Amino acid sequence: EVLLVESGGGLVQPGGSLRLSCAASGLSVNRNSMSWVRQLPGRGLEWVAIVSSGGATFYTDPVKGRFTISRDISKNTLDLQMTSLRAEDTAMYYCAKGAVLAGVYWGQGTPVTVSS
Amino acid sequence: DVVLTQSPHSLPVTLGQPASVSCRSSLSLPQDDGNTYLNWFHQRPGQSPGRLIYNVSDRDSGVPDRFSGSGSGTDFTLKISRVEAEDVGVYYCMQGSHWPYTFGQGTKLEIK
């Protein structure tokens, strides 16, 4: 059974940094396309970043240069390093396996609040 | 970015009756590989979104056959043949044909 469990969310001041982690079981993060998706207050969904099975990474424009998606093969985790955080980054952050093909799984999310 | 426009915003439905959600894309979604990466998600209150449909009309594993997807090009539809109580929540279309992947603004289904 595939299970994705996010952690690392919390309250951070504007300009601060946070590192999110997604522990995966039932799959290898190294062999799958993995993503971070966020849900902004008021329910809007935004696909933040994706790393393909081959290692290519893509980011949505609002986070380019500030967020980094990566995989830790030894721990079988997907990470999201977030820097220079802004109030508009406040959201629930979800880890997802897959995107467009069969076999998509999402975690339950970890909340991030950027506020002074 | 590709803009997905859903209608209606709110959908009150009587139990056992059909329901339909429309999703219109600002850009054509068919890809050179022959696929059209249009998905439908359902989010119940307090839960993460779960995908129902991928590739316009393919149901994900475990999704009841009362859910169906159709459409092509820029116009897509999610239909529920007979609404059940567990179908309440927000429905989102999502496109994975063009980066960044984008979602519609959501349609809230409620029971009358």
Short mmCIF file of C-alpha atoms in Angstrom, two decimals:
data_model
loop_
_atom_site.label_atom_id
_atom_site.label_comp_id
_atom_site.label_asym_id
_atom_site.label_seq_id
_atom_site.Cartn_x
_atom_site.Cartn_y
_atom_site.Cartn_z
CA GLU A 1 0.00 0.00 0.00
CA VAL A 2 1.28 3.45 -0.89
CA LEU A 3 1.46 5.93 1.97
CA LEU A 4 2.79 9.50 1.89
CA VAL A 5 3.24 11.38 5.17
CA GLU A 6 4.26 15.04 5.16
CA SER A 7 6.01 16.84 8.01
CA GLY A 8 7.93 20.02 8.71
CA GLY A 9 5.19 22.60 8.40
CA GLY A 10 4.65 25.35 10.95
CA LEU A 11 4.69 29.06 11.63
CA VAL A 12 7.57 31.07 10.15
CA GLN A 13 8.26 34.78 9.82
CA PRO A 14 8.37 36.47 6.42
CA GLY A 15 11.83 36.04 4.91
CA GLY A 16 12.39 32.84 6.86
CA SER A 17 13.03 29.27 5.71
CA LEU A 18 11.35 25.94 6.20
CA ARG A 19 12.05 22.43 5.01
CA LEU A 20 9.17 20.08 4.32
CA SER A 21 9.61 16.35 4.11
CA CYS A 22 7.41 13.59 2.72
CA ALA A 23 8.07 10.04 3.95
CA ALA A 24 7.03 7.49 1.36
CA SER A 25 6.21 3.84 1.87
CA GLY A 26 5.07 1.32 -0.71
CA LEU A 27 6.99 3.09 -3.45
CA SER A 28 10.47 4.36 -4.30
CA VAL A 29 10.64 8.16 -4.61
CA ASN A 30 13.62 7.66 -6.90
CA ARG A 31 11.62 5.73 -9.49
CA ASN A 32 8.53 7.91 -9.66
CA SER A 33 7.49 11.38 -10.62
CA MET A 34 6.95 13.22 -7.31
CA SER A 35 5.39 16.60 -6.63
CA TRP A 36 4.48 19.23 -4.08
CA VAL A 37 1.06 20.80 -4.43
CA ARG A 38 -0.33 23.50 -2.19
CA GLN A 39 -3.80 24.63 -1.27
CA LEU A 40 -4.09 28.29 -0.48
CA PRO A 41 -6.60 29.68 2.05
CA GLY A 42 -9.97 29.84 0.32
CA ARG A 43 -9.19 26.47 -1.36
CA GLY A 44 -7.25 27.42 -4.52
CA LEU A 45 -4.88 24.62 -5.58
CA GLU A 46 -1.44 25.27 -7.06
CA TRP A 47 1.09 22.75 -8.40
CA VAL A 48 4.31 24.01 -6.80
CA ALA A 49 7.10 21.75 -8.06
CA ILE A 50 7.71 18.39 -9.66
CA VAL A 51 10.70 16.08 -10.01
CA SER A 52 10.46 13.50 -12.77
CA SER A 53 11.63 9.93 -12.40
CA GLY A 54 14.66 10.98 -14.43
CA GLY A 55 15.48 13.82 -12.04
CA ALA A 56 14.30 16.82 -14.05
CA THR A 57 12.73 19.52 -11.88
CA PHE A 58 10.12 22.13 -12.68
CA TYR A 59 8.75 24.96 -10.54
CA THR A 60 5.81 27.30 -10.80
CA ASP A 61 6.96 30.88 -11.37
CA PRO A 62 6.03 32.32 -7.91
CA VAL A 63 8.49 29.93 -6.18
CA LYS A 64 11.34 29.80 -8.71
CA GLY A 65 14.66 30.64 -7.11
CA ARG A 66 13.19 30.29 -3.60
CA PHE A 67 12.04 26.65 -3.38
CA THR A 68 14.04 23.51 -4.12
CA ILE A 69 12.51 20.05 -4.58
CA SER A 70 14.77 17.07 -3.92
CA ARG A 71 14.75 13.37 -3.11
CA ASP A 72 16.63 11.59 -0.34
CA ILE A 73 17.09 8.07 -1.64
CA SER A 74 18.55 6.72 1.61
CA LYS A 75 15.48 7.82 3.57
CA ASN A 76 13.00 7.42 0.69
CA THR A 77 11.71 10.94 1.23
CA LEU A 78 10.72 13.86 -0.95
CA ASP A 79 11.78 17.25 0.40
CA LEU A 80 10.92 20.87 -0.29
CA GLN A 81 13.39 23.50 0.89
CA MET A 82 11.60 26.83 1.10
CA THR A 83 13.49 30.10 1.55
CA SER A 84 12.60 33.79 1.48
CA LEU A 85 9.09 32.88 2.51
CA ARG A 86 6.26 35.33 1.91
CA ALA A 87 2.76 35.69 3.33
CA GLU A 88 1.36 34.40 0.04
CA ASP A 89 3.17 31.08 0.60
CA THR A 90 0.78 30.35 3.46
CA ALA A 91 -0.99 27.13 2.49
CA MET A 92 -1.48 23.45 3.15
CA TYR A 93 1.33 21.62 1.35
CA TYR A 94 0.66 18.19 -0.11
CA CYS A 95 3.11 15.58 -1.36
CA ALA A 96 1.95 13.63 -4.41
CA LYS A 97 3.17 10.60 -6.31
CA GLY A 98 2.44 10.84 -10.01
CA ALA A 99 0.47 13.52 -11.76
CA VAL A 100 -1.23 12.59 -15.02
CA LEU A 101 -1.02 8.82 -15.43
CA ALA A 102 -2.62 5.99 -13.50
CA GLY A 103 -1.63 5.53 -9.87
CA VAL A 104 -1.73 8.97 -8.29
CA TYR A 105 -1.47 9.28 -4.51
CA TRP A 106 -1.57 12.32 -2.24
CA GLY A 107 -0.60 12.70 1.40
CA GLN A 108 -2.70 14.40 4.05
CA GLY A 109 -0.70 17.61 3.98
CA THR A 110 1.35 19.79 6.32
CA PRO A 111 0.31 23.40 7.03
CA VAL A 112 2.65 26.34 6.51
CA THR A 113 1.85 29.78 7.90
CA VAL A 114 4.05 32.75 7.05
CA SER A 115 3.31 35.57 9.43
CA SER A 116 5.04 37.98 11.80
CA ASP B 1 -0.44 29.62 -17.60
CA VAL B 2 -3.42 27.56 -18.72
CA VAL B 3 -6.60 28.84 -17.09
CA LEU B 4 -9.32 26.31 -16.33
CA THR B 5 -12.77 27.78 -15.81
CA GLN B 6 -15.33 25.61 -14.06
CA SER B 7 -19.08 26.02 -13.93
CA PRO B 8 -21.18 26.15 -11.92
CA HIS B 9 -19.43 27.43 -8.76
CA SER B 10 -22.11 25.82 -6.61
CA LEU B 11 -24.18 22.74 -7.39
CA PRO B 12 -27.16 21.84 -5.18
CA VAL B 13 -28.41 18.37 -6.09
CA THR B 14 -31.14 16.06 -4.81
CA LEU B 15 -30.00 12.60 -3.75
CA GLY B 16 -30.37 10.13 -6.61
CA GLN B 17 -30.38 12.84 -9.26
CA PRO B 18 -27.64 13.42 -11.83
CA ALA B 19 -25.05 16.20 -11.64
CA SER B 20 -22.68 17.72 -14.15
CA VAL B 21 -19.64 20.00 -13.89
CA SER B 22 -18.09 21.81 -16.83
CA CYS B 23 -14.41 22.72 -17.26
CA ARG B 24 -13.17 24.95 -20.05
CA SER B 25 -9.46 25.37 -20.81
CA SER B 26 -7.79 28.50 -22.18
CA LEU B 27 -5.48 26.29 -24.24
CA SER B 28 -6.04 23.06 -26.13
CA LEU B 29 -4.98 20.08 -24.01
CA PRO B 30 -4.31 17.17 -26.42
CA GLN B 31 -0.64 16.21 -26.56
CA ASP B 32 1.54 14.73 -29.30
CA ASP B 33 1.61 11.39 -27.45
CA GLY B 34 -2.12 11.06 -28.08
CA ASN B 35 -3.10 11.74 -24.49
CA THR B 36 -5.15 14.61 -23.11
CA TYR B 37 -4.06 15.14 -19.54
CA LEU B 38 -7.29 16.39 -18.05
CA ASN B 39 -8.06 15.09 -14.55
CA TRP B 40 -10.88 15.47 -12.06
CA PHE B 41 -10.39 15.57 -8.29
CA HIS B 42 -12.84 15.43 -5.40
CA GLN B 43 -12.15 16.95 -2.00
CA ARG B 44 -14.31 16.21 1.01
CA PRO B 45 -14.24 18.64 3.96
CA GLY B 46 -11.09 18.22 6.01
CA GLN B 47 -9.49 15.78 3.57
CA SER B 48 -6.88 16.02 0.86
CA PRO B 49 -8.08 15.93 -2.75
CA GLY B 50 -8.50 12.48 -4.31
CA ARG B 51 -8.38 11.93 -8.04
CA LEU B 52 -11.43 10.44 -9.75
CA ILE B 53 -10.68 10.67 -13.45
CA TYR B 54 -7.52 10.94 -15.57
CA ASN B 55 -6.95 11.21 -19.32
CA VAL B 56 -10.40 12.85 -19.67
CA SER B 57 -12.41 9.67 -19.10
CA ASP B 58 -10.37 6.95 -17.31
CA ARG B 59 -11.59 6.24 -13.80
CA ASP B 60 -9.03 5.77 -11.05
CA SER B 61 -8.99 2.47 -9.18
CA GLY B 62 -11.90 2.18 -6.77
CA VAL B 63 -13.92 5.06 -8.23
CA PRO B 64 -17.61 4.14 -8.64
CA ASP B 65 -18.88 3.88 -12.20
CA ARG B 66 -21.50 6.55 -11.52
CA PHE B 67 -18.64 8.98 -12.19
CA SER B 68 -17.75 9.60 -15.82
CA GLY B 69 -15.66 12.11 -17.73
CA SER B 70 -15.91 13.30 -21.29
CA GLY B 71 -14.78 16.04 -23.63
CA SER B 72 -11.99 17.02 -25.97
CA GLY B 73 -9.86 19.97 -26.99
CA THR B 74 -10.77 22.68 -24.53
CA ASP B 75 -14.16 21.57 -23.17
CA PHE B 76 -14.61 18.84 -20.60
CA THR B 77 -17.38 17.51 -18.38
CA LEU B 78 -17.63 15.44 -15.21
CA LYS B 79 -20.94 13.67 -14.72
CA ILE B 80 -22.38 11.85 -11.73
CA SER B 81 -25.25 9.63 -12.82
CA ARG B 82 -26.95 9.43 -9.42
CA VAL B 83 -25.64 11.58 -6.59
CA GLU B 84 -25.06 9.90 -3.22
CA ALA B 85 -24.49 11.55 0.15
CA GLU B 86 -20.75 10.77 0.08
CA ASP B 87 -20.36 12.82 -3.12
CA VAL B 88 -20.59 16.17 -1.29
CA GLY B 89 -17.52 18.34 -1.39
CA VAL B 90 -15.58 20.31 -3.97
CA TYR B 91 -14.74 19.06 -7.46
CA TYR B 92 -11.71 20.35 -9.33
CA CYS B 93 -10.54 19.85 -12.88
CA MET B 94 -6.78 19.86 -13.38
CA GLN B 95 -4.63 19.88 -16.50
CA GLY B 96 -1.24 18.19 -16.81
CA SER B 97 -0.65 18.90 -20.48
CA HIS B 98 1.20 22.19 -20.03
CA TRP B 99 3.57 23.25 -17.24
CA PRO B 100 2.73 24.61 -14.77
CA TYR B 101 -0.09 22.19 -14.16
CA THR B 102 -3.18 24.11 -13.14
CA PHE B 103 -6.52 23.56 -11.43
CA GLY B 104 -9.95 25.00 -11.92
CA GLN B 105 -11.39 27.11 -9.11
CA GLY B 106 -13.65 24.31 -7.90
CA THR B 107 -17.34 23.44 -7.87
CA LYS B 108 -19.02 22.83 -4.53
CA LEU B 109 -21.60 20.05 -4.60
CA GLU B 110 -24.16 20.01 -1.83
CA ILE B 111 -27.30 18.01 -1.18
CA LYS B 112 -30.57 19.91 -1.42
#
